[in-house]
C-alpha angles and dihedrals in degrees: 000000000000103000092182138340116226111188138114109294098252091181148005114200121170100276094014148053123198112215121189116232120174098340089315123102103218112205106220105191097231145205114243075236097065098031099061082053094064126071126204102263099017124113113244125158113206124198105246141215117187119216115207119195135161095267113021143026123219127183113197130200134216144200088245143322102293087053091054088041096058091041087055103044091044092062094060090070109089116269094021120116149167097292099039084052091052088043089055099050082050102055104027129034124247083263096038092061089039092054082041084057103046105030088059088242103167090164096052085053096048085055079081117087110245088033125107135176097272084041100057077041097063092046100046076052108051093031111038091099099039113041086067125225123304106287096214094215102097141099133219112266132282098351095200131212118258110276100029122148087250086157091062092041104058099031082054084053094054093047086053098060093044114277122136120257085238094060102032079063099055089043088054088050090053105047080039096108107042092057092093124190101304098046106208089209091198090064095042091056093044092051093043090054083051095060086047098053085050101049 
């Protein structure tokens, strides 16, 4: 199994970064989260799960450890795979899911694309003894640097986990002030997805 993959980000595409590693640029499916924390040229090394299927085989990256950690323990409830794990590290923090989880929280779970209430149900279900209390440690998602593109970032996130363009607009417009002047992208993007589940 990959564990991480440490190389020169090569690419950033909506949903993937290519990092080069010996000569290879390796593809890690991403978070909007993690991706709007790596630069084109620049060194990062993501934490890494690798997905085998019949027909095809996906490696995808994280932020850190914990992040990896929940992707990976949520998939191990029924009906979750790959995708609504990733959907769920996008849009909640590792202690956010885990407080979802033990706190009984259906409503904080159906906030995830792909997830509906029987869904979050069978998660809080077949998880709930097993994902571990909040750790406390960690910090909300992809802080970004002052003067980022945060707008393009999330609305491309949102593109990304299948929101119109049209709506992903008119959920950027509305998280808009409260970005500040240090835009924590992850947050942006988790209270964006918010205003979309209510409308």
């Amino acid at each position: 199994m990959i564990a991480f993959v440490r190389g020169e980000v090569a690419a950033v595409t909506l949903n993937s970064a290519v990092l080069e590693v010996g000569g290879v640029g390796l593809e890690l499916m991403c978070t909007p989260g993690t991706l709007a924390t790596l630069r084109v040229g620049r060194q990062a090394m993501l934490p890494t799960s690798m997905v085998v299927r019949e027909d095809s085989l996906t490696v995808f990256g994280f932020l850190d450890d914990d992040e990896k950690q929940v992707f990976e323990i949520v998939q191990t409830a029924s009906g979750v795979g790959p995708k609504v794990a990733q959907a769920i590290v996008a849009v909640m923090s590792p202690d956010d899911v885990r407080r979802a989880i033990t706190t009984e929280d259906v409503k904080a779970l159906t906030r995830v694309p792909g997830i509906g209430q029987k869904g979050a149900q069978r998660i809080i279900l077949e998880l709930k003894d097993r994902i571990g209390p909040p750790v406390g440690a960690h910090p909300s998602p992809a802080s970004q640097p002052a003067g980022a593109p945060w707008r393009d970032q999330v609305q491309q996130g949102l593109i990304g986990l299948g929101w119109s363009a049209k709506e992903s607009e008119k959920a950027v417009e509305a998280v808009a002030p409260d970005a500040g002047e240090a835009p924590d992208v992850g947050a942006l993007l988790r209270a964006a997805l918010r205003t979309l589940s209510k409308a």
